[in-house]
Amino acid sequence: MMASKSNILLVEDEENLHETLKLNLEMEGYEVSSAFNGTEALKKIAHEYFDLIIMDIMLPEVDGIAVTESVRVNNNEVPILMLSAKNAGSDRVLGLKKGADDYLTKPFNLEELLLRVEKLINKNKKLQEKETVGDTYEFGNNKVDFKAQDAITWNGQHIELSKKEAMLLKLLIENKGEVVTREKILQVVWGYNVYPTTRTIDNFILSFRKYFEQDSRQPRYFHSVRGVGYKYVD
Ligand code: CA
């Protein structure tokens, strides 16, 4: 779909280490955003999509474990690689328990960090691909043709879909039964780091209900999950 660079959030307060990591990650072809404390990290995570977060544990203000916990509480599944100066096993366990995917103890080997970063990003991309639906999809009386960008509605009308409508429908249907987060929708349908408002997505969902739900006020297929995202249920 989009051959964009993977976007990494680097959360590290030690400036020298931060600069070294940033430079090396950029040389590997990653786009790197920086945060130097937990508060700044939380702000960025709330507003941008990242393919991976590298998170130091010992940070000013909010520590890396609390940031990770907050990310997971918000149903954000972004991979997190935790860094810590402490070699304590308990720290590692706590980090993993709170939702980190991997863990490196400082001082670490740079090559090893880059390999782990690559592995986590690829694993996540594979997970996101999921099972794909074909060019057409039927549910109830509805029939959607993603490729032709048209559909037959619940009452037998033939309608044209915009490109974004077709993309969003496909994304929701491919993740049948699961909440697709706003961030994911924005990333996949609107493209990298372009942010329309939540209302924009809401309007698409309203249209889908109008097209495909017999009673658009009591939707059977298209559900909003407040503050999180949207879900298609068959
Ligand atoms: Ca630190």
mmCIF file of C-alpha atoms and ligand atoms in Angstrom:
data_model
loop_
_atom_site.group_PDB
_atom_site.id
_atom_site.type_symbol
_atom_site.label_atom_id
_atom_site.label_comp_id
_atom_site.label_asym_id
_atom_site.label_seq_id
_atom_site.Cartn_x
_atom_site.Cartn_y
_atom_site.Cartn_z
ATOM 1 C CA MET A 1 0.000 0.000 0.000
ATOM 2 C CA MET A 2 2.402 2.672 1.238
ATOM 3 C CA ALA A 3 6.113 2.107 1.109
ATOM 4 C CA SER A 4 6.776 4.494 3.941
ATOM 5 C CA LYS A 5 9.640 4.311 6.377
ATOM 6 C CA SER A 6 8.997 2.671 9.713
ATOM 7 C CA ASN A 7 8.493 5.275 12.392
ATOM 8 C CA ILE A 8 10.243 4.797 15.733
ATOM 9 C CA LEU A 9 9.728 6.767 18.918
ATOM 10 C CA LEU A 10 12.950 6.960 20.904
ATOM 11 C CA VAL A 11 12.386 7.693 24.586
ATOM 12 C CA GLU A 12 15.744 8.229 26.288
ATOM 13 C CA ASP A 13 16.884 11.048 28.558
ATOM 14 C CA GLU A 14 20.640 10.532 28.307
ATOM 15 C CA GLU A 15 21.487 12.929 25.512
ATOM 16 C CA ASN A 16 24.628 11.252 24.195
ATOM 17 C CA LEU A 17 23.024 7.848 24.042
ATOM 18 C CA HIS A 18 19.903 9.388 22.520
ATOM 19 C CA GLU A 19 21.877 11.047 19.727
ATOM 20 C CA THR A 20 23.913 7.901 19.023
ATOM 21 C CA LEU A 21 20.819 5.726 18.816
ATOM 22 C CA LYS A 22 18.931 8.237 16.683
ATOM 23 C CA LEU A 23 21.787 8.522 14.218
ATOM 24 C CA ASN A 24 22.214 4.769 13.919
ATOM 25 C CA LEU A 25 18.506 4.126 13.519
ATOM 26 C CA GLU A 26 18.294 6.805 10.836
ATOM 27 C CA MET A 27 21.218 5.219 9.024
ATOM 28 C CA GLU A 28 19.229 1.983 9.014
ATOM 29 C CA GLY A 29 16.445 3.867 7.231
ATOM 30 C CA TYR A 30 14.065 4.507 10.102
ATOM 31 C CA GLU A 31 12.198 7.718 10.790
ATOM 32 C CA VAL A 32 12.970 8.659 14.414
ATOM 33 C CA SER A 33 10.910 10.867 16.736
ATOM 34 C CA SER A 34 12.462 11.886 20.036
ATOM 35 C CA ALA A 35 11.160 12.164 23.578
ATOM 36 C CA PHE A 36 13.391 12.927 26.555
ATOM 37 C CA ASN A 37 10.922 12.253 29.362
ATOM 38 C CA GLY A 38 7.798 10.224 30.038
ATOM 39 C CA THR A 39 5.333 13.082 29.678
ATOM 40 C CA GLU A 40 6.661 14.032 26.276
ATOM 41 C CA ALA A 41 6.530 10.360 25.238
ATOM 42 C CA LEU A 42 2.882 10.015 26.265
ATOM 43 C CA LYS A 43 1.972 13.142 24.306
ATOM 44 C CA LYS A 44 3.639 11.880 21.151
ATOM 45 C CA ILE A 45 2.132 8.416 21.489
ATOM 46 C CA ALA A 46 -1.336 9.926 21.776
ATOM 47 C CA HIS A 47 -0.960 11.916 18.566
ATOM 48 C CA GLU A 48 1.193 9.886 16.232
ATOM 49 C CA TYR A 49 1.418 6.374 14.913
ATOM 50 C CA PHE A 50 4.648 4.495 15.651
ATOM 51 C CA ASP A 51 5.833 1.123 14.418
ATOM 52 C CA LEU A 52 8.031 0.702 17.488
ATOM 53 C CA ILE A 53 8.917 2.466 20.723
ATOM 54 C CA ILE A 54 12.352 2.233 22.300
ATOM 55 C CA MET A 55 11.718 3.038 25.938
ATOM 56 C CA ASP A 56 14.258 3.734 28.632
ATOM 57 C CA ILE A 57 12.983 2.790 32.092
ATOM 58 C CA MET A 58 14.682 5.459 34.204
ATOM 59 C CA LEU A 59 13.168 8.715 32.935
ATOM 60 C CA PRO A 60 12.358 12.085 34.489
ATOM 61 C CA GLU A 61 8.683 12.665 35.407
ATOM 62 C CA VAL A 62 6.858 9.506 34.300
ATOM 63 C CA ASP A 63 9.111 6.430 34.118
ATOM 64 C CA GLY A 64 9.232 4.018 31.201
ATOM 65 C CA ILE A 65 7.261 1.314 32.959
ATOM 66 C CA ALA A 66 4.381 3.704 33.720
ATOM 67 C CA VAL A 67 4.414 4.952 30.114
ATOM 68 C CA THR A 68 4.264 1.356 28.859
ATOM 69 C CA GLU A 69 1.421 0.558 31.202
ATOM 70 C CA SER A 70 -0.504 3.597 29.993
ATOM 71 C CA VAL A 71 0.055 2.623 26.348
ATOM 72 C CA ARG A 72 -1.369 -0.856 26.956
ATOM 73 C CA VAL A 73 -4.296 0.393 29.024
ATOM 74 C CA ASN A 74 -5.214 2.464 25.968
ATOM 75 C CA ASN A 75 -5.253 -0.669 23.808
ATOM 76 C CA ASN A 76 -2.270 0.465 21.825
ATOM 77 C CA GLU A 77 -0.406 -2.640 20.619
ATOM 78 C CA VAL A 78 2.715 -0.866 19.368
ATOM 79 C CA PRO A 79 5.826 -3.000 20.007
ATOM 80 C CA ILE A 80 7.949 -1.704 22.871
ATOM 81 C CA LEU A 81 11.631 -2.433 23.369
ATOM 82 C CA MET A 82 12.652 -1.506 26.887
ATOM 83 C CA LEU A 83 16.089 -0.280 27.923
ATOM 84 C CA SER A 84 17.430 -0.250 31.423
ATOM 85 C CA ALA A 85 20.663 0.471 33.182
ATOM 86 C CA LYS A 86 19.692 -1.872 35.931
ATOM 87 C CA ASN A 87 20.573 -5.483 35.546
ATOM 88 C CA ALA A 88 17.922 -6.482 38.027
ATOM 89 C CA GLY A 89 15.811 -9.427 36.948
ATOM 90 C CA SER A 90 12.810 -7.949 38.747
ATOM 91 C CA ASP A 91 12.963 -4.847 36.535
ATOM 92 C CA ARG A 92 12.935 -6.994 33.426
ATOM 93 C CA VAL A 93 10.007 -9.026 34.699
ATOM 94 C CA LEU A 94 8.053 -5.914 35.672
ATOM 95 C CA GLY A 95 8.707 -4.318 32.282
ATOM 96 C CA LEU A 96 7.529 -7.400 30.424
ATOM 97 C CA LYS A 97 4.558 -7.760 32.736
ATOM 98 C CA LYS A 98 3.456 -4.202 32.026
ATOM 99 C CA GLY A 99 3.534 -4.884 28.312
ATOM 100 C CA ALA A 100 7.044 -4.494 26.914
ATOM 101 C CA ASP A 101 7.791 -6.921 24.071
ATOM 102 C CA ASP A 102 11.527 -7.105 24.535
ATOM 103 C CA TYR A 103 14.195 -5.867 26.894
ATOM 104 C CA LEU A 104 17.845 -4.832 26.696
ATOM 105 C CA THR A 105 20.144 -4.026 29.578
ATOM 106 C CA LYS A 106 22.619 -1.172 29.254
ATOM 107 C CA PRO A 107 25.301 -1.153 28.151
ATOM 108 C CA PHE A 108 24.118 -3.086 25.117
ATOM 109 C CA ASN A 109 25.613 -3.971 21.792
ATOM 110 C CA LEU A 110 24.342 -1.599 19.114
ATOM 111 C CA GLU A 111 24.118 -4.356 16.492
ATOM 112 C CA GLU A 112 21.968 -6.366 18.852
ATOM 113 C CA LEU A 113 19.630 -3.437 19.422
ATOM 114 C CA LEU A 114 19.261 -2.866 15.676
ATOM 115 C CA LEU A 115 18.522 -6.561 15.097
ATOM 116 C CA ARG A 116 15.895 -6.615 17.800
ATOM 117 C CA VAL A 117 14.317 -3.442 16.432
ATOM 118 C CA GLU A 118 14.088 -4.995 12.974
ATOM 119 C CA LYS A 119 12.673 -8.223 14.331
ATOM 120 C CA LEU A 120 9.984 -6.503 16.393
ATOM 121 C CA ILE A 121 8.906 -4.260 13.522
ATOM 122 C CA ASN A 122 8.676 -7.164 11.072
ATOM 123 C CA LYS A 123 6.774 -9.325 13.518
ATOM 124 C CA ASN A 124 4.283 -6.544 14.079
ATOM 125 C CA LYS A 125 3.829 -5.945 10.355
ATOM 126 C CA LYS A 126 3.056 -9.615 9.810
ATOM 127 C CA LEU A 127 0.516 -9.556 12.611
ATOM 128 C CA GLN A 128 -1.130 -6.503 11.094
ATOM 129 C CA GLU A 129 -1.480 -8.090 7.676
ATOM 130 C CA LYS A 130 -3.967 -10.653 9.039
ATOM 131 C CA GLU A 131 -6.102 -12.676 6.673
ATOM 132 C CA THR A 132 -7.061 -10.733 3.642
ATOM 133 C CA VAL A 133 -10.496 -10.724 2.074
ATOM 134 C CA GLY A 134 -10.908 -11.035 -1.691
ATOM 135 C CA ASP A 135 -12.046 -8.348 -4.097
ATOM 136 C CA THR A 136 -15.670 -8.778 -3.110
ATOM 137 C CA TYR A 137 -17.415 -9.400 0.152
ATOM 138 C CA GLU A 138 -21.011 -10.183 1.056
ATOM 139 C CA PHE A 139 -22.815 -9.693 4.335
ATOM 140 C CA GLY A 140 -26.578 -9.766 4.825
ATOM 141 C CA ASN A 141 -28.072 -8.383 1.615
ATOM 142 C CA ASN A 142 -25.017 -6.233 1.082
ATOM 143 C CA LYS A 143 -22.310 -6.805 -1.422
ATOM 144 C CA VAL A 144 -19.103 -4.797 -1.647
ATOM 145 C CA ASP A 145 -16.645 -4.779 -4.512
ATOM 146 C CA PHE A 146 -13.455 -3.234 -3.134
ATOM 147 C CA LYS A 147 -11.687 -3.214 -6.458
ATOM 148 C CA ALA A 148 -14.508 -1.683 -8.495
ATOM 149 C CA GLN A 149 -15.270 0.604 -5.525
ATOM 150 C CA ASP A 150 -18.975 -0.026 -5.593
ATOM 151 C CA ALA A 151 -21.587 -1.832 -3.565
ATOM 152 C CA ILE A 152 -25.128 -3.114 -3.352
ATOM 153 C CA THR A 153 -26.827 -1.723 -0.253
ATOM 154 C CA TRP A 154 -29.208 -3.447 2.162
ATOM 155 C CA ASN A 155 -32.196 -2.318 0.102
ATOM 156 C CA GLY A 156 -30.722 -3.331 -3.241
ATOM 157 C CA GLN A 157 -29.390 0.030 -4.378
ATOM 158 C CA HIS A 158 -26.234 0.178 -6.434
ATOM 159 C CA ILE A 159 -23.808 2.788 -5.086
ATOM 160 C CA GLU A 160 -20.317 4.036 -5.844
ATOM 161 C CA LEU A 161 -17.779 4.111 -3.026
ATOM 162 C CA SER A 162 -14.953 6.603 -2.684
ATOM 163 C CA LYS A 163 -11.463 5.160 -2.546
ATOM 164 C CA LYS A 164 -11.183 5.875 1.176
ATOM 165 C CA GLU A 165 -14.597 4.341 1.850
ATOM 166 C CA ALA A 166 -13.507 1.158 0.094
ATOM 167 C CA MET A 167 -10.211 1.103 1.998
ATOM 168 C CA LEU A 168 -11.835 1.662 5.374
ATOM 169 C CA LEU A 169 -14.489 -0.990 4.692
ATOM 170 C CA LYS A 170 -11.818 -3.461 3.727
ATOM 171 C CA LEU A 171 -9.727 -2.699 6.799
ATOM 172 C CA LEU A 172 -12.697 -3.160 9.141
ATOM 173 C CA ILE A 173 -13.884 -6.338 7.423
ATOM 174 C CA GLU A 174 -10.403 -7.859 7.429
ATOM 175 C CA ASN A 175 -10.343 -7.353 11.192
ATOM 176 C CA LYS A 176 -13.825 -8.772 11.689
ATOM 177 C CA GLY A 177 -14.792 -8.990 15.352
ATOM 178 C CA GLU A 178 -11.868 -6.871 16.515
ATOM 179 C CA VAL A 179 -11.570 -3.209 17.373
ATOM 180 C CA VAL A 180 -9.502 -1.320 14.823
ATOM 181 C CA THR A 181 -7.946 1.663 16.561
ATOM 182 C CA ARG A 182 -8.198 5.212 15.229
ATOM 183 C CA GLU A 183 -4.413 5.253 14.879
ATOM 184 C CA LYS A 184 -4.469 2.158 12.721
ATOM 185 C CA ILE A 185 -7.249 3.569 10.534
ATOM 186 C CA LEU A 186 -5.450 6.871 10.103
ATOM 187 C CA GLN A 187 -2.234 5.117 9.223
ATOM 188 C CA VAL A 188 -3.728 2.682 6.741
ATOM 189 C CA VAL A 189 -6.453 4.751 5.107
ATOM 190 C CA TRP A 190 -5.217 8.326 5.346
ATOM 191 C CA GLY A 191 -1.530 7.650 5.096
ATOM 192 C CA TYR A 192 1.454 8.372 7.090
ATOM 193 C CA ASN A 193 1.229 11.129 9.699
ATOM 194 C CA VAL A 194 -1.718 12.876 8.076
ATOM 195 C CA TYR A 195 -4.367 13.426 10.684
ATOM 196 C CA PRO A 196 -7.979 14.106 9.930
ATOM 197 C CA THR A 197 -10.205 14.470 12.989
ATOM 198 C CA THR A 198 -12.116 11.657 14.666
ATOM 199 C CA ARG A 199 -15.230 13.223 13.222
ATOM 200 C CA THR A 200 -14.014 12.404 9.742
ATOM 201 C CA ILE A 201 -13.878 8.716 10.561
ATOM 202 C CA ASP A 202 -17.227 8.957 12.347
ATOM 203 C CA ASN A 203 -18.787 10.359 9.189
ATOM 204 C CA PHE A 204 -17.525 7.388 7.198
ATOM 205 C CA ILE A 205 -19.042 5.008 9.748
ATOM 206 C CA LEU A 206 -22.353 6.914 9.551
ATOM 207 C CA SER A 207 -22.333 6.474 5.776
ATOM 208 C CA PHE A 208 -21.625 2.755 6.095
ATOM 209 C CA ARG A 209 -24.577 2.399 8.424
ATOM 210 C CA LYS A 210 -26.788 4.257 5.993
ATOM 211 C CA TYR A 211 -25.692 2.016 3.128
ATOM 212 C CA PHE A 212 -25.538 -1.334 4.857
ATOM 213 C CA GLU A 213 -27.696 -1.321 7.966
ATOM 214 C CA GLN A 214 -31.419 -1.891 7.796
ATOM 215 C CA ASP A 215 -31.744 0.213 10.957
ATOM 216 C CA SER A 216 -28.827 2.633 11.045
ATOM 217 C CA ARG A 217 -29.651 3.650 14.612
ATOM 218 C CA GLN A 218 -29.342 0.084 15.824
ATOM 219 C CA PRO A 219 -26.291 -0.982 13.869
ATOM 220 C CA ARG A 220 -25.655 -4.650 13.519
ATOM 221 C CA TYR A 221 -22.420 -4.535 11.532
ATOM 222 C CA PHE A 222 -20.620 -1.252 12.190
ATOM 223 C CA HIS A 223 -19.838 -0.356 15.779
ATOM 224 C CA SER A 224 -17.975 2.524 17.426
ATOM 225 C CA VAL A 225 -15.973 1.702 20.509
ATOM 226 C CA ARG A 226 -15.815 4.980 22.333
ATOM 227 C CA GLY A 227 -12.365 6.516 22.636
ATOM 228 C CA VAL A 228 -10.734 3.501 21.026
ATOM 229 C CA GLY A 229 -11.853 2.804 17.510
ATOM 230 C CA TYR A 230 -14.324 0.930 15.350
ATOM 231 C CA LYS A 231 -15.406 -2.635 14.872
ATOM 232 C CA TYR A 232 -17.102 -4.649 12.160
ATOM 233 C CA VAL A 233 -19.157 -7.599 13.369
ATOM 234 C CA ASP A 234 -20.775 -10.150 11.072
HETATM 235 CA CA CA B 1 17.544 7.149 31.696
#
